[in-house]
Short mmCIF file of C-alpha atoms and ligand atoms in Angstrom, two decimals:
data_model
loop_
_atom_site.label_atom_id
_atom_site.label_comp_id
_atom_site.label_asym_id
_atom_site.label_seq_id
_atom_site.Cartn_x
_atom_site.Cartn_y
_atom_site.Cartn_z
CA MET A 560 10.88 20.39 13.21
CA ARG A 561 12.77 17.75 11.23
CA GLY A 562 11.43 16.06 8.11
CA PHE A 563 12.37 14.95 4.62
CA ILE A 564 12.03 17.22 1.61
CA THR A 565 12.80 16.61 -2.06
CA ASP A 566 16.22 17.83 -3.17
CA PRO A 567 17.69 16.62 -6.50
CA THR A 568 21.24 16.93 -5.10
CA GLY A 569 20.46 14.64 -2.14
CA ARG A 570 20.74 10.86 -1.95
CA ALA A 571 17.65 9.34 -3.65
CA GLY A 572 16.47 12.91 -4.28
CA LEU A 573 15.83 13.56 -0.58
CA ARG A 574 17.25 15.73 2.22
CA LEU A 575 16.50 15.73 5.94
CA SER A 576 15.56 19.33 6.74
CA VAL A 577 15.98 20.48 10.36
CA ASP A 578 13.99 23.71 10.21
CA LEU A 579 10.55 22.84 8.90
CA PRO A 580 7.64 24.84 10.34
CA GLU A 581 5.48 23.08 12.91
CA PRO A 582 2.21 21.82 11.35
CA THR A 583 -0.80 24.10 11.78
CA PRO A 584 -3.81 21.75 11.88
CA LYS A 585 -7.14 22.78 10.34
CA PRO A 586 -10.22 22.38 12.60
CA ASN A 587 -10.83 18.83 11.32
CA GLU A 588 -7.19 17.76 11.72
CA ALA A 589 -5.45 16.03 14.60
CA LEU A 590 -1.78 16.64 15.30
CA VAL A 591 0.14 13.35 15.32
CA GLU A 592 3.66 12.64 16.55
CA VAL A 593 5.01 10.21 13.95
CA ARG A 594 6.57 6.99 15.29
CA ALA A 595 6.87 5.01 12.05
CA TYR A 596 6.20 5.42 8.35
CA ALA A 597 6.33 3.20 5.29
CA VAL A 598 7.59 3.72 1.76
CA ASN A 599 5.65 2.70 -1.33
CA ASN A 600 7.00 1.68 -4.73
CA ASP A 601 5.21 4.67 -6.31
CA GLU A 602 7.03 7.19 -4.13
CA THR A 603 10.16 6.80 -6.28
CA THR A 604 8.34 8.45 -9.17
CA LEU A 605 6.53 10.94 -6.96
CA ILE A 606 9.84 12.20 -5.54
CA ALA A 607 11.30 12.61 -9.04
CA ARG A 608 8.21 14.40 -10.36
CA ARG A 609 7.52 16.87 -7.55
CA PRO A 610 9.23 20.28 -7.20
CA ASP A 611 12.26 20.78 -4.95
CA GLY A 612 11.28 21.21 -1.31
CA TRP A 613 8.14 19.05 -1.60
CA ARG A 614 7.45 16.95 1.49
CA PRO A 615 6.73 13.27 0.81
CA GLY A 616 5.07 10.74 3.12
CA GLN A 617 1.69 9.05 2.80
CA ASP A 618 1.74 6.07 5.20
CA ALA A 619 2.34 6.88 8.86
CA ALA A 620 1.57 5.76 12.40
CA GLY A 621 2.02 7.59 15.69
CA VAL A 622 0.41 9.17 18.72
CA VAL A 623 -2.16 11.98 18.76
CA VAL A 624 -0.65 14.94 20.61
CA ARG A 625 -3.53 17.35 19.95
CA ALA A 626 -7.11 16.34 19.05
CA ALA A 627 -8.95 18.04 16.16
CA ALA A 628 -10.48 21.36 17.20
CA ASP A 629 -13.91 20.36 15.79
CA GLY A 630 -14.11 17.47 18.27
CA SER A 631 -13.88 14.74 15.63
CA GLY A 632 -11.42 11.85 15.79
CA PRO A 633 -9.27 10.40 18.53
CA ALA A 634 -8.22 11.99 21.82
CA PRO A 635 -4.66 12.95 22.77
CA GLY A 636 -2.60 9.87 23.59
CA ALA A 637 -4.40 7.63 21.09
CA ARG A 638 -2.19 5.41 18.96
CA VAL A 639 -3.20 5.82 15.31
CA ALA A 640 -2.52 4.87 11.69
CA CYS A 641 -2.80 7.69 9.15
CA TYR A 642 -3.40 7.79 5.38
CA LEU A 643 -1.85 11.07 4.27
CA ASP A 644 -1.53 12.90 0.95
CA GLN A 645 1.98 14.06 1.85
CA GLU A 646 4.28 15.40 4.64
CA GLY A 647 4.34 12.20 6.72
CA TRP A 648 8.11 11.72 6.70
CA ALA A 649 8.53 14.18 9.56
CA GLU A 650 8.43 14.33 13.34
CA ARG A 651 4.85 15.63 13.43
CA VAL A 652 2.02 15.87 10.92
CA ALA A 653 -1.52 17.27 10.78
CA VAL A 654 -4.05 14.64 9.64
CA PRO A 655 -7.75 15.00 8.72
CA THR A 656 -9.61 12.82 11.19
CA HIS A 657 -11.43 10.91 8.43
CA CYS A 658 -7.99 9.57 7.39
CA VAL A 659 -7.10 8.21 10.84
CA ALA A 660 -7.77 4.88 12.56
CA GLU A 661 -7.16 4.15 16.24
CA LEU A 662 -4.99 1.15 16.96
CA ASP A 663 -5.43 -1.75 19.32
CA ASP A 664 -2.38 -2.25 21.57
CA ALA A 665 -1.75 -5.54 19.73
CA VAL A 666 -0.84 -3.59 16.57
CA SER A 667 2.68 -2.12 16.53
CA PHE A 668 3.50 1.24 14.98
CA GLU A 669 5.61 -0.59 12.38
CA GLN A 670 2.68 -2.83 11.38
CA ALA A 671 0.28 0.12 11.34
CA ALA A 672 2.58 2.23 9.17
CA ALA A 673 2.64 -0.53 6.56
CA LEU A 674 -1.15 -0.59 6.24
CA PRO A 675 -2.48 2.57 4.58
CA ILE A 676 -1.78 2.68 0.84
CA ALA A 677 -0.95 -0.98 0.20
CA GLY A 678 -3.65 -2.30 2.52
CA LEU A 679 -6.41 0.03 1.32
CA THR A 680 -5.56 -0.73 -2.30
CA ALA A 681 -5.97 -4.46 -1.67
CA LEU A 682 -9.08 -4.09 0.51
CA ARG A 683 -10.89 -1.77 -1.87
CA ALA A 684 -9.84 -3.67 -5.01
CA LEU A 685 -11.21 -6.86 -3.47
CA ARG A 686 -14.63 -5.18 -3.22
CA VAL A 687 -14.69 -4.64 -6.99
CA GLY A 688 -15.93 -8.20 -7.50
CA GLY A 689 -18.56 -8.17 -4.73
CA ALA A 690 -18.82 -11.36 -2.66
CA VAL A 691 -15.90 -13.73 -3.23
CA LEU A 692 -16.89 -16.51 -0.79
CA GLY A 693 -16.17 -19.80 -2.52
CA ARG A 694 -15.14 -18.03 -5.72
CA GLN A 695 -11.80 -18.14 -7.50
CA VAL A 696 -9.61 -15.06 -7.20
CA LEU A 697 -6.25 -14.43 -8.89
CA VAL A 698 -3.71 -12.08 -7.29
CA THR A 699 -0.78 -11.04 -9.48
CA GLY A 700 2.45 -9.64 -7.99
CA ALA A 701 1.33 -11.60 -4.95
CA THR A 702 4.38 -11.06 -2.75
CA GLY A 703 4.59 -7.30 -3.39
CA GLY A 704 3.49 -4.53 -1.07
CA VAL A 705 -0.14 -4.60 -2.24
CA GLY A 706 -0.17 -8.25 -3.33
CA GLN A 707 0.63 -9.62 0.13
CA PHE A 708 -2.46 -7.89 1.53
CA ALA A 709 -4.57 -8.92 -1.45
CA VAL A 710 -3.79 -12.61 -0.96
CA GLN A 711 -4.52 -12.56 2.77
CA LEU A 712 -7.68 -10.49 2.49
CA ALA A 713 -9.07 -12.65 -0.33
CA VAL A 714 -8.37 -15.78 1.75
CA ALA A 715 -10.01 -14.15 4.80
CA ALA A 716 -13.05 -13.32 2.62
CA GLY A 717 -13.46 -17.00 1.74
CA ALA A 718 -12.09 -17.01 -1.81
CA THR A 719 -10.01 -19.77 -3.36
CA VAL A 720 -6.86 -17.83 -4.15
CA THR A 721 -4.29 -18.34 -6.89
CA ALA A 722 -1.13 -16.25 -6.53
CA LEU A 723 1.06 -15.26 -9.46
CA VAL A 724 4.64 -14.55 -8.35
CA SER A 725 7.64 -13.31 -10.28
CA GLY A 726 9.69 -16.51 -9.95
CA PRO A 727 10.24 -19.79 -8.09
CA GLU A 728 12.07 -18.05 -5.23
CA ARG A 729 8.78 -16.32 -4.25
CA ILE A 730 6.62 -19.45 -4.15
CA GLU A 731 7.11 -20.25 -0.46
CA ASP A 732 6.34 -16.65 0.51
CA ALA A 733 3.05 -16.75 -1.37
CA ARG A 734 2.12 -20.05 0.25
CA ALA A 735 2.87 -18.56 3.67
CA LEU A 736 0.37 -15.80 2.91
CA GLY A 737 -2.29 -18.50 2.54
CA ALA A 738 -2.59 -18.79 -1.25
CA HIS A 739 -4.23 -22.07 -2.27
CA ARG A 740 -2.25 -22.31 -5.49
CA VAL A 741 0.93 -20.48 -6.51
CA VAL A 742 2.09 -20.09 -10.12
CA THR A 743 4.92 -18.29 -11.90
CA SER A 744 3.08 -17.98 -15.22
CA LEU A 745 -0.50 -17.66 -16.43
CA ASP A 746 0.27 -19.82 -19.46
CA ASP A 747 -1.76 -22.77 -18.17
CA ALA A 748 -5.26 -23.57 -19.43
CA THR A 749 -6.25 -25.21 -16.12
CA LEU A 750 -6.02 -21.93 -14.17
CA GLY A 751 -9.25 -20.42 -12.89
CA PRO A 752 -11.54 -19.37 -14.36
CA PHE A 753 -11.46 -16.40 -12.03
CA HIS A 754 -14.39 -14.38 -10.79
CA LEU A 755 -11.97 -11.59 -9.84
CA VAL A 756 -8.36 -10.71 -10.67
CA LEU A 757 -6.39 -8.24 -8.55
CA GLU A 758 -3.84 -7.13 -11.14
CA GLY A 759 -0.78 -5.16 -10.10
CA VAL A 760 1.77 -6.13 -12.76
CA GLY A 761 0.46 -4.91 -16.15
CA GLY A 762 2.23 -5.62 -19.45
CA ASP A 763 1.42 -9.06 -20.90
CA VAL A 764 0.14 -10.21 -17.49
CA LEU A 765 -3.04 -8.15 -17.86
CA ALA A 766 -4.03 -9.69 -21.20
CA ALA A 767 -3.14 -13.17 -19.91
CA ALA A 768 -5.29 -12.58 -16.82
CA VAL A 769 -8.27 -11.51 -18.93
CA ARG A 770 -8.08 -14.83 -20.81
CA HIS A 771 -8.72 -16.63 -17.49
CA VAL A 772 -11.72 -14.58 -16.33
CA VAL A 773 -15.28 -15.93 -16.14
CA PRO A 774 -17.94 -14.36 -18.37
CA GLY A 775 -18.91 -11.05 -16.77
CA GLY A 776 -15.99 -11.33 -14.31
CA TYR A 777 -13.80 -8.52 -13.00
CA VAL A 778 -10.20 -7.40 -13.27
CA ALA A 779 -9.24 -4.65 -10.82
CA TRP A 780 -6.13 -3.27 -12.52
CA TYR A 781 -4.24 -1.15 -10.04
CA GLY A 782 -0.57 -1.23 -11.04
CA ASN A 783 2.12 -1.53 -13.65
CA PRO A 784 5.41 -1.34 -11.69
CA GLY A 785 7.84 -1.58 -14.62
CA ARG A 786 5.77 0.89 -16.69
CA ARG A 787 5.59 -1.92 -19.25
CA THR A 788 3.57 -1.56 -22.45
CA THR A 789 0.21 -3.18 -22.00
CA GLU A 790 -1.63 -4.42 -25.08
CA ILE A 791 -5.00 -6.02 -24.87
CA SER A 792 -7.26 -7.25 -27.65
CA ILE A 793 -10.93 -8.17 -27.91
CA ALA A 794 -9.62 -11.67 -28.70
CA ASP A 795 -8.43 -11.90 -25.07
CA PHE A 796 -12.07 -11.55 -23.95
CA TYR A 797 -13.28 -14.13 -26.48
CA ALA A 798 -11.21 -16.80 -24.69
CA GLN A 799 -13.97 -17.04 -22.02
CA GLY A 800 -14.30 -13.67 -20.32
CA TRP A 801 -17.23 -12.50 -22.40
CA ASN A 802 -18.43 -9.10 -21.20
CA ALA A 803 -15.82 -9.10 -18.42
CA HIS A 804 -14.94 -5.78 -16.81
CA ILE A 805 -11.50 -4.21 -16.49
CA VAL A 806 -11.63 -1.57 -13.77
CA GLY A 807 -8.91 1.09 -13.78
CA PHE A 808 -8.59 0.98 -10.03
CA ILE A 809 -7.55 4.08 -8.06
CA SER A 810 -7.45 3.32 -4.36
CA PRO A 811 -7.64 6.76 -2.65
CA HIS A 812 -11.25 7.05 -3.80
CA PRO A 813 -13.53 7.43 -1.84
CA GLU A 814 -11.76 9.94 0.38
CA GLN A 815 -14.22 10.10 3.29
CA THR A 816 -13.93 6.42 4.28
CA LYS A 817 -10.14 6.09 4.33
CA GLY A 818 -10.05 6.02 8.15
CA GLU A 819 -12.95 3.56 8.28
CA ASP A 820 -11.15 1.17 5.91
CA LEU A 821 -7.88 1.63 7.75
CA ALA A 822 -9.68 0.64 10.96
CA ILE A 823 -10.90 -2.57 9.26
CA LEU A 824 -7.31 -3.46 8.35
CA ALA A 825 -5.98 -2.61 11.80
CA ALA A 826 -8.67 -4.78 13.40
CA LEU A 827 -7.78 -7.70 11.13
CA VAL A 828 -4.14 -7.36 12.20
CA ALA A 829 -5.17 -7.17 15.87
CA ASP A 830 -7.27 -10.36 15.71
CA GLY A 831 -4.71 -12.25 13.63
CA ARG A 832 -6.69 -12.64 10.39
CA LEU A 833 -4.08 -10.45 8.71
CA THR A 834 -0.94 -12.19 9.92
CA THR A 835 1.42 -9.80 8.25
CA PRO A 836 1.92 -6.91 6.89
CA ARG A 837 5.16 -8.54 5.94
CA ILE A 838 7.88 -6.03 6.75
CA GLY A 839 11.03 -6.71 4.79
CA LEU A 840 13.12 -3.80 6.02
CA VAL A 841 13.09 -1.63 9.16
CA LEU A 842 15.51 1.27 9.46
CA ASP A 843 15.90 4.41 11.54
CA TRP A 844 14.09 7.18 9.63
CA GLU A 845 17.30 9.17 9.01
CA ARG A 846 18.25 6.33 6.62
CA THR A 847 15.15 6.78 4.42
CA PRO A 848 17.17 7.40 1.20
CA GLU A 849 18.77 3.92 1.54
CA VAL A 850 15.34 2.33 1.17
CA PHE A 851 15.08 3.54 -2.42
CA GLU A 852 18.42 1.96 -3.31
CA GLN A 853 17.36 -1.34 -1.76
CA MET A 854 13.99 -1.12 -3.50
CA ALA A 855 15.67 -0.56 -6.88
CA ALA A 856 17.85 -3.62 -6.25
CA ARG A 857 14.70 -5.59 -5.17
CA ALA A 858 16.75 -6.46 -2.09
CA PHE A 859 13.79 -7.05 0.26
CA ARG A 860 10.24 -8.33 0.06
CA GLY A 861 7.16 -6.75 1.57
CA LYS A 862 7.14 -3.29 3.07
CA ALA A 863 9.97 -1.00 4.15
CA VAL A 864 9.29 0.79 7.43
CA LEU A 865 11.21 3.69 8.99
CA THR A 866 11.01 4.33 12.73
CA LEU A 867 11.31 7.48 14.86
CA ALA A 868 12.19 7.33 18.54
CA SER A 869 9.63 8.77 20.92
CA LYS A 870 10.64 12.16 22.29
CA PRO A 871 9.04 14.49 24.83
CA THR A 872 7.20 17.19 22.91
CA SER A 873 6.05 20.61 24.12
CA VAL A 874 3.07 20.60 21.73
CA ARG A 875 -0.32 20.71 23.55
N1 NAP B 1961 -3.94 2.28 -8.35
C1 NAP B 1961 -3.61 2.53 -7.09
O1 NAP B 1961 -4.34 3.19 -6.35
C2 NAP B 1961 -2.32 1.99 -6.56
C3 NAP B 1961 -2.09 1.93 -5.18
C4 NAP B 1961 -0.89 1.33 -4.74
C5 NAP B 1961 0.04 0.86 -5.65
N2 NAP B 1961 -0.22 1.00 -6.99
C6 NAP B 1961 0.70 0.46 -8.01
O2 NAP B 1961 0.66 -0.95 -7.89
C7 NAP B 1961 1.91 -1.50 -8.31
C8 NAP B 1961 2.44 -2.42 -7.22
O3 NAP B 1961 2.71 -1.64 -6.06
P1 NAP B 1961 3.47 -2.31 -4.83
O4 NAP B 1961 3.67 -1.23 -3.83
O5 NAP B 1961 2.80 -3.56 -4.44
O6 NAP B 1961 4.87 -2.65 -5.52
P2 NAP B 1961 5.94 -3.78 -5.14
O7 NAP B 1961 5.99 -3.95 -3.67
O8 NAP B 1961 7.16 -3.45 -5.88
O9 NAP B 1961 5.28 -5.12 -5.72
C9 NAP B 1961 5.24 -5.42 -7.09
C10 NAP B 1961 5.18 -6.92 -7.18
O10 NAP B 1961 5.02 -7.32 -8.55
C11 NAP B 1961 5.91 -8.40 -8.78
N3 NAP B 1961 6.18 -8.52 -10.21
C12 NAP B 1961 6.84 -7.67 -11.01
N4 NAP B 1961 6.85 -8.16 -12.28
C13 NAP B 1961 6.18 -9.35 -12.25
C14 NAP B 1961 5.83 -10.32 -13.23
N5 NAP B 1961 6.17 -10.17 -14.49
N6 NAP B 1961 5.11 -11.41 -12.84
C15 NAP B 1961 4.73 -11.56 -11.56
N7 NAP B 1961 5.02 -10.67 -10.59
C16 NAP B 1961 5.72 -9.57 -10.94
C17 NAP B 1961 7.13 -8.07 -7.96
O11 NAP B 1961 7.92 -9.22 -7.80
P3 NAP B 1961 9.26 -9.25 -6.89
O12 NAP B 1961 8.75 -9.52 -5.49
O13 NAP B 1961 10.03 -10.38 -7.43
O14 NAP B 1961 9.92 -7.92 -7.03
C18 NAP B 1961 6.48 -7.57 -6.68
O15 NAP B 1961 6.15 -8.67 -5.85
C19 NAP B 1961 2.81 -0.32 -8.62
O16 NAP B 1961 2.73 -0.05 -10.02
C20 NAP B 1961 2.15 0.82 -7.86
O17 NAP B 1961 2.45 2.06 -8.45
C21 NAP B 1961 -1.38 1.54 -7.45
#
């Protein structure tokens, strides 16, 4: 079987191996033929950190070719999205059925592949603040992989959404996602105050966001893409966010409901309430290393998706 493995001598630290062993699913795992997968910002560091020969790939979509032996999960032929720990950048992968969601025909493999990590991060972070109907929510990094979902989901949940983007060239994109107000800086006393902040930028943005939070409000801090130094002081809370909460948000928890949450996202795509995932780049999967170069150059917005052609398989 073919699939990508880490190799420090390869382009972007990757090599397409042609002799990987076929997956051997555990009783609670379905075997899925991969049709598309997505790349996340974080995978750049994962690839550099993991040992040679490690098999990356967390976001995937495809077709079930063998159902789980314990009877759980979808039947053969079902189209699915999968939230994996690894090994998804390959022709086939074994997936625990609690990490799988069946797809409506209205959802393409490309759309489904873009959902798992970025979509679950946004969906679960939005829950940190409880009900947001009629409340003010700030989304930072609003046109990024996670941010684009966060804006749309917060709007769908009835919040009044302010989007912070990296510069004027991103303003129209954030408006298209449905944001009610779009800003390029938090240095404005009229912003908010926010019941909830979905914070994916870190550095000085986190402290600035805290200064705009309501007393007892919430900041779900999930990312810091430039690994910038983040300094925060009690004085930032004195501004107005007395007794506000900063939650160090880790999206893969809880494990058992990944598939359930993925199904919520897929249903929102199917009925049009999630009008993207915005896909900024689609390439044949053999060109996966190129994605990392384009990501480093910030050459596209939204998600990068790699596609695999359907092939007859002898697996039963
Ligand atoms: N905790 C978790 O479970 C979890 C899960 C998923 C991701 N993450 C982390 O979350 C972060 C974002 O991930 P992602 O996949 O969404 O990355 P991404 O697609 O690269 O998005 C990052 C966004 O932040 C924007 N940005 C960067 N600096 C900014 C600034 N100073 N002001 C405003 N916007 C700024 C970028 O703007 P441009 O569009 O101009 O580049 C981009 O839109 C990463 O650190 C990732 O590791 C954490």
